């Protein structure tokens, strides 16, 4: 079984940042990523709040990250971590038919879009129901769609999709958005976006060709109406990918940490969207990755009496 000083689970911004700090500290490190580097920002249309880049696509930003990491020779293993156990102070990561050992682990496994759990949602996923505007938006060019949600993601994707589709019904159960003010101003100015305040989605309708309508209900009057749309984009929060790890979590499954990104298990750290945090942004994840890597270096240093992270061996 191959054993590392540090295994980083997830190749998002936080994981890549952690890898840079770890490799510079001369740690034996590997990133384990299940699909591709970059995480959810890889399919984000435009990012405007990352320092040094006034406006660029998520794919372009990931390209910069990936170039930096590859220049340092950080190894990446593509696999799904199914379980983490700890035996005699060593973490054992189960990757299907393979196991990897680690003296320390950083969990940056991210999160998946939440589901509405309404009739028709699962049936028409991939046939009109989507959670990725940049992936599926071009299929609805010149057609009518509905977007469900009121946070940053819903509003940003509405702005992007409004440039492609004929009309958007933006369905939100409250009377105001939770998104950044500048994003609210932009979406409210879009002429082809109709806002359905105080409404919730109740059923996705369709046939063999795909989605044909979204039924919505006024939460005040309980009146139901059908929106004739060909696409339904759902952005109503996230669910953390943390089922494989055993440590303290909140009721929703997000991992609890302290300011050093330490979890309830010594040597185990959490960063990014899978962690309890008041703000989920690229800049935040990058900073958390740096902190976690230094913390992990200190932990391994204590185990071995070496001098990771620039710390001298204590006497």
Coordinates of C-alpha atoms in Angstrom, one line a residue:
X1 CA 0.0 0.0 0.0
X2 CA 1.4 3.4 -1.0
X3 CA 1.6 5.8 1.9
X4 CA 1.8 9.6 1.7
X5 CA 2.5 12.4 4.2
X6 CA -0.7 14.1 3.0
X7 CA -3.6 13.0 0.8
X8 CA -5.9 15.8 -0.5
X9 CA -9.4 14.6 -1.4
X10 CA -10.8 16.9 -4.1
X11 CA -9.1 19.0 -6.9
X12 CA -11.1 22.1 -6.4
X13 CA -9.6 25.6 -5.7
X14 CA -9.0 24.7 -2.0
X15 CA -7.4 21.3 -2.8
X16 CA -5.1 22.8 -5.4
X17 CA -4.1 25.6 -3.1
X18 CA -3.3 23.0 -0.3
X19 CA -1.2 21.0 -2.8
X20 CA 0.9 24.0 -3.6
X21 CA 1.7 24.7 0.0
X22 CA 2.3 21.0 0.8
X23 CA 4.7 20.4 -2.1
X24 CA 6.7 23.6 -1.3
X25 CA 7.0 22.2 2.3
X26 CA 8.6 19.1 0.7
X27 CA 5.7 16.9 1.8
X28 CA 4.9 13.7 0.0
X29 CA 1.5 14.6 -1.3
X30 CA -1.2 13.4 -3.8
X31 CA -4.5 14.8 -4.9
X32 CA -7.3 12.3 -5.3
X33 CA -10.0 13.6 -7.6
X34 CA -13.0 11.7 -8.9
X35 CA -13.7 13.6 -12.1
X36 CA -11.6 16.6 -13.1
X37 CA -9.6 19.4 -11.6
X38 CA -11.4 22.7 -10.7
X39 CA -14.6 21.6 -9.0
X40 CA -17.8 23.4 -9.7
X41 CA -16.0 26.6 -10.9
X42 CA -14.9 24.7 -14.0
X43 CA -18.5 25.1 -15.3
X44 CA -19.1 28.6 -14.0
X45 CA -19.7 31.2 -16.8
X46 CA -18.1 34.3 -15.4
X47 CA -16.1 35.0 -12.2
X48 CA -15.6 38.6 -11.2
X49 CA -14.6 38.6 -7.6
X50 CA -11.2 36.7 -7.6
X51 CA -8.4 39.1 -7.0
X52 CA -6.2 39.8 -10.0
X53 CA -8.7 38.7 -12.5
X54 CA -11.5 41.3 -13.0
X55 CA -13.5 39.0 -15.2
X56 CA -12.8 35.6 -16.6
X57 CA -14.6 32.3 -17.1
X58 CA -14.4 29.5 -14.5
X59 CA -12.7 27.3 -17.1
X60 CA -10.0 29.9 -17.7
X61 CA -9.4 30.4 -13.9
X62 CA -9.1 26.6 -13.5
X63 CA -6.6 26.6 -16.3
X64 CA -4.4 29.0 -14.4
X65 CA -4.7 26.9 -11.3
X66 CA -3.9 23.7 -13.1
X67 CA -0.9 25.2 -14.8
X68 CA 0.5 26.3 -11.4
X69 CA 0.0 22.9 -9.8
X70 CA 1.4 21.0 -12.7
X71 CA 4.5 23.2 -12.7
X72 CA 5.3 21.9 -9.2
X73 CA 4.8 18.3 -10.2
X74 CA 1.9 17.6 -7.9
X75 CA 0.6 14.1 -8.6
X76 CA -3.1 13.6 -9.2
X77 CA -4.9 10.2 -8.9
X78 CA -8.3 9.9 -10.4
X79 CA -10.5 7.8 -8.1
X80 CA -13.4 7.9 -5.8
X81 CA -12.7 7.8 -2.1
X82 CA -15.3 5.4 -0.6
X83 CA -14.2 5.4 3.0
X84 CA -11.6 6.7 5.4
X85 CA -10.5 4.7 8.5
X86 CA -7.7 5.3 10.9
X87 CA -5.5 2.4 12.1
X88 CA -2.6 2.9 14.5
X89 CA -2.4 6.6 13.7
X90 CA -2.4 6.0 9.9
X91 CA -5.4 7.0 7.7
X92 CA -6.5 4.3 5.2
X93 CA -8.4 5.5 2.2
X94 CA -10.5 2.9 0.3
X95 CA -10.6 3.6 -3.4
X96 CA -12.6 0.7 -4.7
X97 CA -10.1 -2.1 -5.3
X98 CA -7.2 0.0 -4.0
X99 CA -6.1 1.4 -0.7
X100 CA -3.9 4.4 0.0
X101 CA -2.3 5.3 3.3
X102 CA -1.9 8.8 4.7
X103 CA -0.4 10.4 7.8
X104 CA -2.8 13.3 7.3
X105 CA -5.8 14.0 5.1
X106 CA -7.5 17.2 3.8
X107 CA -11.1 16.7 2.7
X108 CA -12.1 19.1 0.0
X109 CA -14.7 16.9 -1.6
X110 CA -17.1 19.8 -2.3
X111 CA -20.9 19.5 -2.6
X112 CA -23.6 18.6 -5.0
X113 CA -26.7 20.6 -6.0
X114 CA -29.7 20.1 -3.8
X115 CA -32.8 18.6 -5.3
X116 CA -36.4 19.9 -5.0
X117 CA -37.7 16.4 -4.5
X118 CA -40.9 17.1 -6.5
X119 CA -42.7 14.9 -9.0
X120 CA -41.0 14.8 -12.4
X121 CA -37.7 16.1 -11.2
X122 CA -35.8 12.8 -11.3
X123 CA -37.7 11.5 -14.3
X124 CA -36.7 14.4 -16.5
X125 CA -33.2 15.0 -15.2
X126 CA -31.0 15.1 -18.3
X127 CA -34.2 15.6 -20.5
X128 CA -35.0 19.2 -19.5
X129 CA -34.1 19.3 -15.8
X130 CA -30.6 20.6 -15.1
X131 CA -28.3 22.0 -12.5
X132 CA -25.7 23.3 -14.9
X133 CA -26.4 26.3 -17.0
X134 CA -23.1 26.4 -19.0
X135 CA -23.4 22.6 -19.7
X136 CA -27.0 22.6 -20.9
X137 CA -28.0 26.2 -21.6
X138 CA -27.1 26.2 -25.3
X139 CA -29.7 23.4 -25.8
X140 CA -32.5 26.0 -25.0
X141 CA -31.4 28.8 -27.3
X142 CA -34.4 30.7 -28.4
X143 CA -36.8 28.8 -26.1
X144 CA -38.5 29.4 -22.7
X145 CA -37.1 28.1 -19.5
X146 CA -37.7 28.3 -15.7
X147 CA -35.1 28.8 -13.0
X148 CA -35.8 27.9 -9.4
X149 CA -33.8 29.6 -6.7
X150 CA -32.8 33.0 -5.3
X151 CA -29.2 32.8 -4.2
X152 CA -26.0 33.8 -6.0
X153 CA -25.9 30.7 -8.3
X154 CA -29.5 31.1 -9.4
X155 CA -29.1 34.7 -10.2
X156 CA -25.8 34.4 -11.9
X157 CA -27.0 31.6 -14.1
X158 CA -30.2 33.6 -14.9
X159 CA -28.0 36.4 -16.2
X160 CA -26.0 34.0 -18.3
X161 CA -29.0 32.1 -19.7
X162 CA -30.9 35.3 -20.5
X163 CA -28.3 35.8 -23.3
X164 CA -29.3 32.5 -24.8
X165 CA -33.0 31.8 -24.3
X166 CA -36.1 33.6 -25.3
X167 CA -37.7 34.0 -21.8
X168 CA -36.9 33.0 -18.2
X169 CA -39.3 32.5 -15.4
X170 CA -37.3 33.0 -12.2
X171 CA -39.2 31.2 -9.5
X172 CA -38.5 32.2 -5.9
X173 CA -40.5 31.5 -2.8
X174 CA -39.6 34.8 -1.1
X175 CA -40.0 38.4 -2.1
X176 CA -36.3 39.2 -2.5
X177 CA -33.0 37.5 -3.5
X178 CA -30.2 36.5 -1.3
X179 CA -27.6 37.1 -4.0
X180 CA -25.0 39.8 -4.2
X181 CA -26.5 43.3 -4.8
X182 CA -24.7 43.8 -8.0
X183 CA -26.0 40.5 -9.4
X184 CA -29.5 41.5 -8.3
X185 CA -29.3 44.7 -10.2
X186 CA -28.2 43.0 -13.3
X187 CA -30.8 40.3 -13.4
X188 CA -33.6 42.8 -12.5
X189 CA -32.6 44.8 -15.6
X190 CA -32.9 41.8 -18.0
X191 CA -35.9 42.4 -20.2
X192 CA -36.6 38.7 -20.8
X193 CA -36.7 37.6 -17.2
X194 CA -40.1 37.4 -15.4
X195 CA -40.0 37.2 -11.6
X196 CA -42.4 34.9 -9.8
X197 CA -42.0 36.1 -6.2
X198 CA -43.7 34.0 -3.5
X199 CA -43.8 30.9 -5.7
X200 CA -42.5 27.4 -5.4
X201 CA -42.1 24.6 -7.9
X202 CA -44.4 21.7 -7.3
X203 CA -44.2 19.4 -10.3
X204 CA -42.2 19.0 -13.6
X205 CA -44.4 18.0 -16.5
X206 CA -43.3 16.4 -19.7
X207 CA -43.6 13.6 -22.3
X208 CA -41.3 11.5 -24.4
X209 CA -39.7 14.5 -25.9
X210 CA -38.8 16.0 -22.5
X211 CA -40.0 18.8 -20.3
X212 CA -43.1 20.6 -21.4
X213 CA -44.1 22.6 -18.3
X214 CA -43.3 23.5 -14.7
X215 CA -46.2 23.7 -12.3
X216 CA -45.7 26.4 -9.6
X217 CA -47.7 27.4 -6.6
X218 CA -48.2 30.8 -5.0
X219 CA -47.2 30.2 -1.3
X220 CA -49.7 32.9 -0.2
X221 CA -52.8 31.8 -2.0
X222 CA -51.9 28.2 -2.9
X223 CA -53.0 28.9 -6.5
X224 CA -51.2 26.7 -9.0
X225 CA -50.3 27.6 -12.6
X226 CA -48.4 25.8 -15.3
X227 CA -45.4 27.5 -17.0
X228 CA -44.9 26.3 -20.6
X229 CA -41.2 25.7 -20.7
X230 CA -38.8 23.3 -22.2
X231 CA -36.1 23.5 -19.5
X232 CA -36.0 23.7 -15.7
X233 CA -32.8 24.8 -14.0
X234 CA -32.6 24.1 -10.3
X235 CA -30.3 26.1 -8.0
X236 CA -31.6 25.7 -4.4
X237 CA -28.5 25.1 -2.4
X238 CA -26.0 22.3 -2.0
X239 CA -25.5 18.9 -0.2
X240 CA -22.0 18.2 1.0
X241 CA -20.1 15.1 -0.2
X242 CA -19.1 13.9 3.2
X243 CA -20.8 10.5 3.7
X244 CA -17.4 8.7 3.4
X245 CA -15.8 10.5 6.3
X246 CA -16.5 10.0 10.0
X247 CA -16.0 13.2 12.1
X248 CA -18.2 15.9 13.7
X249 CA -20.7 17.4 11.2
X250 CA -23.7 19.7 11.5
X251 CA -27.2 18.5 10.8
X252 CA -26.9 19.0 7.1
X253 CA -23.6 17.0 6.9
X254 CA -21.1 19.8 6.6
X255 CA -17.9 19.1 8.4
X256 CA -17.1 21.2 11.5
X257 CA -13.6 22.6 11.9
X258 CA -11.7 25.2 13.9
X259 CA -9.8 28.1 12.5
X260 CA -6.9 25.8 11.6
X261 CA -9.3 23.7 9.5
X262 CA -8.9 20.8 12.0
X263 CA -11.8 18.4 12.4
X264 CA -12.7 16.4 15.5
X265 CA -10.2 13.7 14.3
X266 CA -6.5 14.6 14.7
X267 CA -4.7 14.8 11.3
X268 CA -8.0 15.2 9.4
X269 CA -8.8 18.6 7.9
X270 CA -11.7 20.0 5.9
X271 CA -11.9 22.9 3.4
X272 CA -14.2 24.4 0.9
X273 CA -17.8 23.8 0.2
X274 CA -18.0 20.6 2.3
X275 CA -17.1 22.6 5.5
X276 CA -19.3 24.6 7.8
X277 CA -18.5 28.2 6.7
X278 CA -20.5 31.5 6.3
X279 CA -19.1 32.1 2.8
X280 CA -18.5 29.7 -0.1
X281 CA -16.3 31.4 -2.6
X282 CA -13.2 30.6 -4.6
X283 CA -11.1 33.1 -2.6
X284 CA -12.3 31.6 0.7
X285 CA -11.5 28.0 -0.4
X286 CA -8.0 29.0 -1.6
X287 CA -7.2 30.5 1.8
X288 CA -8.6 27.5 3.6
X289 CA -6.5 25.2 1.5
X290 CA -3.4 27.1 2.5
X291 CA -4.3 27.0 6.2
X292 CA -5.1 23.3 6.1
X293 CA -1.8 22.4 4.3
X294 CA 0.2 24.3 6.9
X295 CA -1.8 22.6 9.7
X296 CA -1.2 19.2 8.2
X297 CA 2.5 19.9 7.8
X298 CA 2.7 20.8 11.5
X299 CA 0.8 17.6 12.4
X300 CA 3.1 15.4 10.4
X301 CA 6.1 17.3 11.7
X302 CA 5.0 16.4 15.3
X303 CA 4.6 12.8 14.3
X304 CA 8.1 12.5 12.7
X305 CA 10.1 15.3 14.3
X306 CA 10.8 16.7 10.9
X307 CA 10.6 20.4 9.8
X308 CA 7.7 20.8 7.5
X309 CA 6.1 24.2 6.9
X310 CA 9.3 26.0 7.8
X311 CA 9.1 25.1 11.5
X312 CA 12.3 24.1 13.3
X313 CA 12.4 20.9 15.2
X314 CA 11.6 21.5 18.8
X315 CA 14.2 20.5 21.4

